[in-house]
Structures are given as C-alpha cells and as structure tokens.
Amino acid sequence: MKTNYRFFLLLSTLLICLMLTGVSASAAEHPATPTNLRHSSSKTKIITVKWNTSGRADGYEVYMSKDSEDFKKIAITKRDSYMKGNLKVGQKYTFRVRAYKNSKDGKLYSGFSNTVTIKATKMNKAAESVHTAYYNATLKKDMTLTNRQNNQKISLKKGTQVVATAYDGTPVCYYYVNGKLKASVKISHNSLNYTSLKTTTQDYSTKVKESYVNGRAYYSETDYLIWVSQYTLRVNVFKGSRGKWKLVRTIPCIIGALNTRTPVGIYDIKGYKREGYGGYPLIYFTNYSEKYNSANAFHNYVDSNRGQAAVSHGCIRMAPDNLMWIYNNCKLGTRVVTF
C-alpha cells in the first residue's frame, strides 16, 4: 500500500513538473512587448509612429483610437514604424502596438505597448514643397503618355531627358523645355535610364527650413536636430525641441552619388571615431558598429572635391570647421533626418 502511495506521489510530482515546464516553455515563446512607442514625424494629415523592436517577434499589429472610442486594429507590419494617413487636421489620435509570433497553433501575442496621443496637423505650402534629391533620367524608347497637368496626350522620343521622383515603381517624371516645365507624367522605372541625382545649390530660406522641421514634428533626444537636405546639398542644424526648432547653422556638403546614395530616413548620431580622414572625427548616424567603426558618417573631405555635389559613397562630407562644430555640439542621440 505504501509502495503504491509513494509511486502515485512520485508520478503526480513528475506530471506537475512536466506541466509547469510546458507552461514555462509556452510562455517563453511569446514575443516581448514592444517598448517606447513614440511620435516619429508628421506631414499634412499624416502621422508616423515608431517603437523599439521585440524579441521573437514576426510582426506587429497597430491599433488606433480617436477621442474616447475603442481601439481598432488598423495595420499589420513587419517594420518598427507605421505611417497613418488621411487623418483630420486638429483631431487627436491615440496609438498602441503589440507584437506577434507565428506558431503551428496560430499567432502568439505580446502585451500592448504604451500609448501615444498625437494631433494631426497641416504643414504650410512652403514646407510641403520641400523634397529630397530627384533623379535625372532618359527614356529608353518612344512613348505616348498622359500629361497629369491637363490630361492631354504627349509624345516623347527615346533619349528625352526627364526628372524622376523615384528610383523604383512608377515615379512621377517632369519634362522640361528650356528650363520650363512642359509636362508631368508617370513612367515605369523600367522605361528609364537613370543618369545622376538631381540636386541644386539654391538653398531654402530659414523660414521654410524651420517650417519644414517643425511641421514634420521631428523629435530629438538632445536639444539639437540635424536635417540633411539632399536636394539643396546642405546640412541644416537646429536647436530647441519638437515644434520649436530654430536654425542655428547651415553647412554646404557633399552627399552620396546615384549608385551609392546617402540613405533617406530618420536616424540618430550613434557613435564617433575621434581621428578619421585628415585627423578629423567621423560622426556615425546609421548602422553603427562599435566593433568595426562602420556606418554612414559626417566626415572631412577625402579627395579634391570641395564643392557641393553628389559624389560620395553615402557619407556626408564637409569642411573641417563645420565638422568640428557638429562634433562639439551634437551629442549621441541627436536626431539626423536625411531627406
């Protein structure tokens, strides 16, 4: 009798241990909850939120609420950010995110992130006109297209030069005659020969620059914000805080060439190398690796190019005095917008 009781007790203990182990293993498979959900940037009727990625996550579900309404799932994404458009100016919207992991039994979910509430805004026309560097291109063949300005047909011959807004998809292309815009058309990127980046040395005004960064609601972990205008070949440095940025320095620069373009996006200063080209610092702002000291960076000139151009391998080159000013003032975490 005692033997049977001991056997039953041992078996029960083993079953309980197995059950607890199974629960722990199952719980461990759930993705971690996304953290630091935050307002990344805005445009007219558009809000972008961003969060820190989760361990073991295959993707994320984005939820939104307006006023006191219940949250509704509005998107599934594998990225660490989401842009929501078609919003009402002046309306406040609240966001939250949760991660998911695919399993044989279905999706496993994390808890919900923190919430962030943001008001949709409208940028002024001058700030809305700001754009990144476009692309010089030529047509690969004769084409008959629809002019987006008046819906009339326009015939363009092979070799015609246009300016394309993108390097993939079906970009808008602008056709000029003697410097005057004659047509705006859409052309598949497969029908274009891209030749170079379309930039200018004509700068935006201070008012436009401040309207742009404040209208986009850019945030920085420090009291400085850097905007690299790839179109005007300028590094613009602002001081202040979200919505209250004031331009304090404008720096002529060299950006990446067509096939080694400086990335377009929102980054932060992530590291430094004290002695780089010519003995001046390298200031890293993308994919920084402390082990390999590798990333896109602000740095000194490396060859005979001293003007404003798109000829680098993706880094931002500038004069040593301007580089040292950034090094001495813009600390780790300073937001870097390249656009």
Tab-separated table of C-alpha atoms in Angstrom:
chain	number	residue	atom	x	y	z
A	1	MET	CA	0.000	0.000	0.000
A	2	LYS	CA	2.835	2.340	0.991
A	3	THR	CA	4.665	1.426	-2.220
A	4	ASN	CA	1.634	2.295	-4.352
A	5	TYR	CA	1.168	5.560	-2.467
A	6	ARG	CA	4.809	6.533	-2.953
A	7	PHE	CA	4.619	5.623	-6.632
A	8	PHE	CA	1.456	7.697	-7.064
A	9	LEU	CA	3.054	10.646	-5.238
A	10	LEU	CA	6.180	10.428	-7.416
A	11	LEU	CA	4.116	10.164	-10.592
A	12	SER	CA	1.974	13.138	-9.586
A	13	THR	CA	5.075	15.194	-8.853
A	14	LEU	CA	6.546	14.323	-12.257
A	15	LEU	CA	3.304	15.237	-14.039
A	16	ILE	CA	3.140	18.583	-12.222
A	17	CYS	CA	6.763	19.327	-13.155
A	18	LEU	CA	6.078	18.463	-16.780
A	19	MET	CA	3.002	20.686	-16.803
A	20	LEU	CA	4.914	23.586	-15.270
A	21	THR	CA	7.751	23.088	-17.718
A	22	GLY	CA	5.276	23.097	-20.590
A	23	VAL	CA	3.681	26.313	-19.357
A	24	SER	CA	7.065	27.968	-18.988
A	25	ALA	CA	8.150	26.850	-22.440
A	26	SER	CA	4.900	28.070	-23.944
A	27	ALA	CA	5.165	31.413	-22.169
A	28	ALA	CA	8.755	31.802	-23.316
A	29	GLU	CA	7.634	31.524	-26.925
A	30	HIS	CA	5.516	34.647	-26.755
A	31	PRO	CA	7.205	37.752	-28.183
A	32	ALA	CA	8.273	40.524	-25.861
A	33	THR	CA	6.053	43.574	-25.570
A	34	PRO	CA	7.124	46.457	-27.834
A	35	THR	CA	8.501	49.406	-25.872
A	36	ASN	CA	8.971	53.145	-26.336
A	37	LEU	CA	6.124	53.739	-28.774
A	38	ARG	CA	6.602	57.337	-29.848
A	39	HIS	CA	5.663	60.038	-32.339
A	40	SER	CA	8.284	59.830	-35.088
A	41	SER	CA	7.138	62.550	-37.516
A	42	SER	CA	4.141	64.184	-39.172
A	43	LYS	CA	3.027	65.585	-42.515
A	44	THR	CA	-0.277	67.134	-43.518
A	45	LYS	CA	-2.954	64.681	-42.291
A	46	ILE	CA	-0.232	62.028	-41.785
A	47	ILE	CA	1.276	60.695	-38.550
A	48	THR	CA	4.186	58.259	-38.216
A	49	VAL	CA	4.760	56.285	-35.015
A	50	LYS	CA	7.813	54.184	-34.178
A	51	TRP	CA	8.693	51.650	-31.456
A	52	ASN	CA	11.559	49.510	-30.215
A	53	THR	CA	11.570	46.060	-31.783
A	54	SER	CA	10.613	42.998	-29.727
A	55	GLY	CA	12.478	39.759	-29.216
A	56	ARG	CA	10.991	36.720	-31.004
A	57	ALA	CA	8.515	38.880	-32.959
A	58	ASP	CA	7.450	38.044	-36.530
A	59	GLY	CA	5.464	41.256	-36.870
A	60	TYR	CA	3.337	43.885	-35.194
A	61	GLU	CA	-0.294	44.907	-35.027
A	62	VAL	CA	-1.044	48.626	-34.871
A	63	TYR	CA	-4.167	49.872	-33.089
A	64	MET	CA	-5.651	53.363	-33.143
A	65	SER	CA	-8.365	55.252	-31.252
A	66	LYS	CA	-9.755	58.757	-31.707
A	67	ASP	CA	-11.429	60.697	-28.915
A	68	SER	CA	-12.699	58.123	-26.403
A	69	GLU	CA	-13.564	55.440	-28.948
A	70	ASP	CA	-12.367	51.859	-28.540
A	71	PHE	CA	-9.070	50.880	-30.138
A	72	LYS	CA	-9.331	49.331	-33.592
A	73	LYS	CA	-6.663	47.355	-35.402
A	74	ILE	CA	-5.587	49.408	-38.419
A	75	ALA	CA	-2.475	47.628	-39.711
A	76	ILE	CA	-0.155	44.632	-39.585
A	77	THR	CA	3.501	45.314	-40.333
A	78	LYS	CA	6.904	43.680	-40.033
A	79	ARG	CA	8.627	47.026	-39.620
A	80	ASP	CA	9.263	49.013	-36.429
A	81	SER	CA	7.225	52.008	-37.591
A	82	TYR	CA	3.894	52.799	-39.186
A	83	MET	CA	2.586	55.812	-41.125
A	84	LYS	CA	-1.135	56.581	-40.906
A	85	GLY	CA	-2.633	58.982	-43.425
A	86	ASN	CA	-5.981	60.511	-44.379
A	87	LEU	CA	-6.454	61.989	-40.905
A	88	LYS	CA	-8.491	65.024	-39.862
A	89	VAL	CA	-6.497	68.161	-39.087
A	90	GLY	CA	-6.888	69.112	-35.424
A	91	GLN	CA	-8.136	65.651	-34.404
A	92	LYS	CA	-6.204	63.746	-31.711
A	93	TYR	CA	-5.352	60.100	-32.344
A	94	THR	CA	-4.051	57.543	-29.851
A	95	PHE	CA	-1.910	54.581	-30.920
A	96	ARG	CA	-0.718	51.341	-29.339
A	97	VAL	CA	1.123	48.299	-30.713
A	98	ARG	CA	1.550	44.635	-29.887
A	99	ALA	CA	3.904	42.032	-31.320
A	100	TYR	CA	3.001	38.608	-32.639
A	101	LYS	CA	4.855	35.392	-33.381
A	102	ASN	CA	3.632	32.711	-35.757
A	103	SER	CA	3.337	29.176	-34.385
A	104	LYS	CA	1.790	25.907	-35.506
A	105	ASP	CA	-1.150	26.613	-33.217
A	106	GLY	CA	-1.687	30.159	-34.502
A	107	LYS	CA	-0.347	33.554	-33.526
A	108	LEU	CA	1.164	34.170	-30.102
A	109	TYR	CA	0.819	37.757	-28.907
A	110	SER	CA	2.716	40.061	-26.598
A	111	GLY	CA	1.128	42.576	-24.300
A	112	PHE	CA	0.292	46.034	-25.610
A	113	SER	CA	2.868	48.792	-25.695
A	114	ASN	CA	2.466	52.160	-24.066
A	115	THR	CA	0.075	54.529	-25.825
A	116	VAL	CA	0.898	57.803	-27.561
A	117	THR	CA	-1.609	60.537	-28.429
A	118	ILE	CA	-0.891	62.867	-31.364
A	119	LYS	CA	-2.809	65.676	-33.044
A	120	ALA	CA	-2.984	65.667	-36.844
A	121	THR	CA	-1.632	68.911	-38.295
A	122	LYS	CA	-1.293	70.738	-41.592
A	123	MET	CA	2.030	71.991	-42.964
A	124	ASN	CA	2.201	75.289	-44.808
A	125	LYS	CA	2.638	75.238	-48.585
A	126	ALA	CA	6.283	76.314	-48.486
A	127	ALA	CA	7.207	73.426	-46.183
A	128	GLU	CA	5.160	70.971	-48.260
A	129	SER	CA	7.220	71.919	-51.312
A	130	VAL	CA	10.407	70.588	-49.692
A	131	HIS	CA	11.619	67.369	-51.307
A	132	THR	CA	14.665	65.145	-51.435
A	133	ALA	CA	17.036	64.852	-54.388
A	134	TYR	CA	15.285	63.573	-57.502
A	135	TYR	CA	16.827	61.643	-60.429
A	136	ASN	CA	17.970	62.742	-63.871
A	137	ALA	CA	16.946	60.113	-66.413
A	138	THR	CA	16.316	59.485	-70.115
A	139	LEU	CA	13.617	57.457	-71.866
A	140	LYS	CA	14.593	54.019	-73.163
A	141	LYS	CA	12.048	54.176	-76.001
A	142	ASP	CA	9.493	56.404	-77.745
A	143	MET	CA	6.432	56.834	-75.544
A	144	THR	CA	2.973	58.429	-75.654
A	145	LEU	CA	1.915	59.493	-72.181
A	146	THR	CA	-0.818	61.441	-70.386
A	147	ASN	CA	0.157	64.851	-69.092
A	148	ARG	CA	-1.009	64.944	-65.456
A	149	GLN	CA	-1.406	68.731	-65.650
A	150	ASN	CA	-4.143	68.783	-68.309
A	151	ASN	CA	-4.895	65.090	-69.115
A	152	GLN	CA	-3.739	65.587	-72.713
A	153	LYS	CA	-1.549	63.093	-74.559
A	154	ILE	CA	2.114	63.935	-75.067
A	155	SER	CA	4.627	62.042	-77.233
A	156	LEU	CA	8.238	61.837	-76.068
A	157	LYS	CA	11.077	60.273	-78.029
A	158	LYS	CA	13.701	57.818	-76.901
A	159	GLY	CA	16.515	59.670	-75.133
A	160	THR	CA	14.299	62.515	-73.896
A	161	GLN	CA	15.596	63.852	-70.593
A	162	VAL	CA	13.231	63.868	-67.610
A	163	VAL	CA	13.450	64.282	-63.864
A	164	ALA	CA	12.069	61.282	-61.932
A	165	THR	CA	10.886	61.429	-58.335
A	166	ALA	CA	11.875	57.848	-57.508
A	167	TYR	CA	14.261	55.052	-58.451
A	168	ASP	CA	11.657	52.284	-58.499
A	169	GLY	CA	7.960	51.688	-59.091
A	170	THR	CA	6.199	54.187	-61.377
A	171	PRO	CA	7.592	57.587	-60.446
A	172	VAL	CA	6.255	60.962	-61.486
A	173	CYS	CA	8.527	62.373	-64.195
A	174	TYR	CA	8.892	66.034	-65.116
A	175	TYR	CA	9.687	67.054	-68.688
A	176	TYR	CA	11.264	70.478	-69.251
A	177	VAL	CA	11.930	72.580	-72.353
A	178	ASN	CA	14.438	75.439	-71.965
A	179	GLY	CA	14.115	75.181	-68.201
A	180	LYS	CA	10.306	75.436	-68.201
A	181	LEU	CA	8.071	72.597	-67.075
A	182	LYS	CA	6.079	71.278	-70.034
A	183	ALA	CA	4.613	68.057	-68.688
A	184	SER	CA	4.237	65.873	-65.635
A	185	VAL	CA	3.825	62.190	-66.460
A	186	LYS	CA	4.095	58.790	-64.829
A	187	ILE	CA	6.630	56.365	-66.294
A	188	SER	CA	7.662	52.906	-65.084
A	189	HIS	CA	11.216	52.886	-63.739
A	190	ASN	CA	11.914	50.018	-66.180
A	191	SER	CA	11.464	52.507	-69.048
A	192	LEU	CA	14.079	54.920	-67.675
A	193	ASN	CA	17.855	55.133	-67.824
A	194	TYR	CA	18.910	56.817	-64.583
A	195	THR	CA	21.979	59.006	-65.019
A	196	SER	CA	22.541	61.075	-61.857
A	197	LEU	CA	20.898	62.693	-58.850
A	198	LYS	CA	19.005	65.926	-59.478
A	199	THR	CA	20.240	68.488	-56.922
A	200	THR	CA	20.589	72.255	-56.636
A	201	THR	CA	22.835	74.721	-54.814
A	202	GLN	CA	19.925	77.138	-54.365
A	203	ASP	CA	19.032	76.974	-50.696
A	204	TYR	CA	15.665	77.118	-48.930
A	205	SER	CA	15.006	80.172	-46.760
A	206	THR	CA	15.329	79.991	-42.991
A	207	LYS	CA	11.543	80.311	-42.691
A	208	VAL	CA	10.966	77.326	-44.989
A	209	LYS	CA	13.549	75.222	-43.148
A	210	GLU	CA	12.035	75.912	-39.749
A	211	SER	CA	8.503	75.415	-41.069
A	212	TYR	CA	9.548	72.075	-42.519
A	213	VAL	CA	11.171	70.524	-39.429
A	214	ASN	CA	8.525	71.918	-37.074
A	215	GLY	CA	5.685	70.927	-39.407
A	216	ARG	CA	7.075	67.411	-39.572
A	217	ALA	CA	7.183	67.386	-35.750
A	218	TYR	CA	10.678	65.896	-35.612
A	219	TYR	CA	11.947	64.942	-32.159
A	220	SER	CA	15.496	64.601	-30.877
A	221	GLU	CA	16.962	63.097	-27.705
A	222	THR	CA	19.165	66.195	-27.424
A	223	ASP	CA	18.445	69.885	-27.920
A	224	TYR	CA	19.867	69.701	-31.454
A	225	LEU	CA	18.330	68.364	-34.668
A	226	ILE	CA	20.151	67.828	-37.974
A	227	TRP	CA	18.405	67.852	-41.338
A	228	VAL	CA	20.493	66.878	-44.366
A	229	SER	CA	18.718	68.376	-47.382
A	230	GLN	CA	19.882	66.101	-50.176
A	231	TYR	CA	18.254	68.317	-52.787
A	232	THR	CA	19.938	71.575	-51.751
A	233	LEU	CA	23.191	69.917	-50.581
A	234	ARG	CA	23.020	71.465	-47.114
A	235	VAL	CA	23.328	70.185	-43.570
A	236	ASN	CA	20.909	72.278	-41.510
A	237	VAL	CA	21.329	72.261	-37.733
A	238	PHE	CA	18.535	73.385	-35.411
A	239	LYS	CA	18.390	73.986	-31.667
A	240	GLY	CA	15.305	73.714	-29.483
A	241	SER	CA	12.701	70.968	-29.144
A	242	ARG	CA	9.838	69.367	-31.068
A	243	GLY	CA	7.776	72.066	-32.739
A	244	LYS	CA	10.146	74.822	-31.538
A	245	TRP	CA	13.286	74.283	-33.621
A	246	LYS	CA	15.352	77.316	-34.646
A	247	LEU	CA	18.009	77.184	-37.366
A	248	VAL	CA	21.489	77.827	-35.936
A	249	ARG	CA	23.842	76.633	-38.675
A	250	THR	CA	23.743	75.847	-42.398
A	251	ILE	CA	26.612	73.786	-43.833
A	252	PRO	CA	27.342	73.150	-47.538
A	253	CYS	CA	28.059	69.467	-48.078
A	254	ILE	CA	28.755	66.570	-50.415
A	255	ILE	CA	26.280	63.655	-50.417
A	256	GLY	CA	26.224	60.154	-51.894
A	257	ALA	CA	26.260	59.572	-55.638
A	258	LEU	CA	23.477	57.916	-57.646
A	259	ASN	CA	24.588	54.324	-57.043
A	260	THR	CA	25.908	54.938	-53.521
A	261	ARG	CA	23.224	57.294	-52.354
A	262	THR	CA	23.070	58.621	-48.820
A	263	PRO	CA	20.104	56.831	-47.223
A	264	VAL	CA	16.828	58.717	-46.918
A	265	GLY	CA	15.320	58.328	-43.474
A	266	ILE	CA	15.316	59.242	-39.790
A	267	TYR	CA	18.399	58.304	-37.783
A	268	ASP	CA	20.428	59.418	-34.745
A	269	ILE	CA	24.079	60.126	-34.018
A	270	LYS	CA	25.213	56.731	-32.790
A	271	GLY	CA	28.977	56.917	-32.381
A	272	TYR	CA	32.225	58.683	-33.080
A	273	LYS	CA	35.716	57.931	-34.248
A	274	ARG	CA	37.979	60.663	-32.940
A	275	GLU	CA	40.530	60.537	-35.724
A	276	GLY	CA	39.215	59.955	-39.220
A	277	TYR	CA	40.079	61.494	-42.563
A	278	GLY	CA	42.764	64.161	-42.177
A	279	GLY	CA	42.762	63.606	-38.423
A	280	TYR	CA	39.208	64.906	-38.024
A	281	PRO	CA	36.309	62.962	-36.431
A	282	LEU	CA	33.867	60.603	-38.086
A	283	ILE	CA	30.349	61.071	-36.714
A	284	TYR	CA	28.254	57.964	-37.406
A	285	PHE	CA	24.490	58.150	-37.906
A	286	THR	CA	23.459	54.801	-39.493
A	287	ASN	CA	24.075	51.142	-38.626
A	288	TYR	CA	26.943	51.996	-36.321
A	289	SER	CA	29.138	49.085	-35.270
A	290	GLU	CA	31.471	49.856	-32.366
A	291	LYS	CA	33.488	46.766	-33.239
A	292	TYR	CA	34.072	47.713	-36.874
A	293	ASN	CA	33.572	51.504	-36.693
A	294	SER	CA	31.397	51.270	-39.798
A	295	ALA	CA	28.359	53.307	-40.844
A	296	ASN	CA	27.335	56.336	-42.849
A	297	ALA	CA	29.002	59.317	-41.228
A	298	PHE	CA	29.675	63.017	-41.313
A	299	HIS	CA	33.365	63.452	-42.083
A	300	ASN	CA	36.057	65.622	-43.624
A	301	TYR	CA	36.752	65.810	-47.363
A	302	VAL	CA	38.654	62.781	-48.690
A	303	ASP	CA	39.654	63.919	-52.187
A	304	SER	CA	39.870	67.023	-54.340
A	305	ASN	CA	36.077	67.609	-54.348
A	306	ARG	CA	35.370	70.715	-52.284
A	307	GLY	CA	32.104	71.998	-53.728
A	308	GLN	CA	28.528	70.862	-53.257
A	309	ALA	CA	27.894	67.661	-55.179
A	310	ALA	CA	26.565	64.102	-55.081
A	311	VAL	CA	29.794	62.095	-55.402
A	312	SER	CA	30.439	60.328	-52.074
A	313	HIS	CA	29.933	56.673	-51.190
A	314	GLY	CA	26.996	57.560	-48.955
A	315	CYS	CA	28.645	59.633	-46.236
A	316	ILE	CA	28.254	63.397	-45.754
A	317	ARG	CA	31.468	65.324	-46.420
A	318	MET	CA	32.054	68.871	-45.200
A	319	ALA	CA	34.740	71.383	-44.247
A	320	PRO	CA	36.716	70.631	-41.057
A	321	ASP	CA	35.484	73.690	-39.104
A	322	ASN	CA	31.847	72.700	-39.680
A	323	LEU	CA	32.586	69.077	-38.830
A	324	MET	CA	34.213	70.079	-35.551
A	325	TRP	CA	31.238	72.298	-34.705
A	326	ILE	CA	28.881	69.308	-35.036
A	327	TYR	CA	31.318	67.130	-33.077
A	328	ASN	CA	31.485	69.626	-30.199
A	329	ASN	CA	27.762	70.422	-30.046
A	330	CYS	CA	25.655	67.497	-31.279
A	331	LYS	CA	25.937	64.641	-28.830
A	332	LEU	CA	24.917	60.987	-29.045
A	333	GLY	CA	21.188	60.645	-29.695
A	334	THR	CA	20.898	63.798	-31.791
A	335	ARG	CA	18.269	63.138	-34.448
A	336	VAL	CA	19.552	63.098	-38.045
A	337	VAL	CA	16.967	63.428	-40.820
A	338	THR	CA	18.260	62.809	-44.342
A	339	PHE	CA	15.786	63.885	-46.977
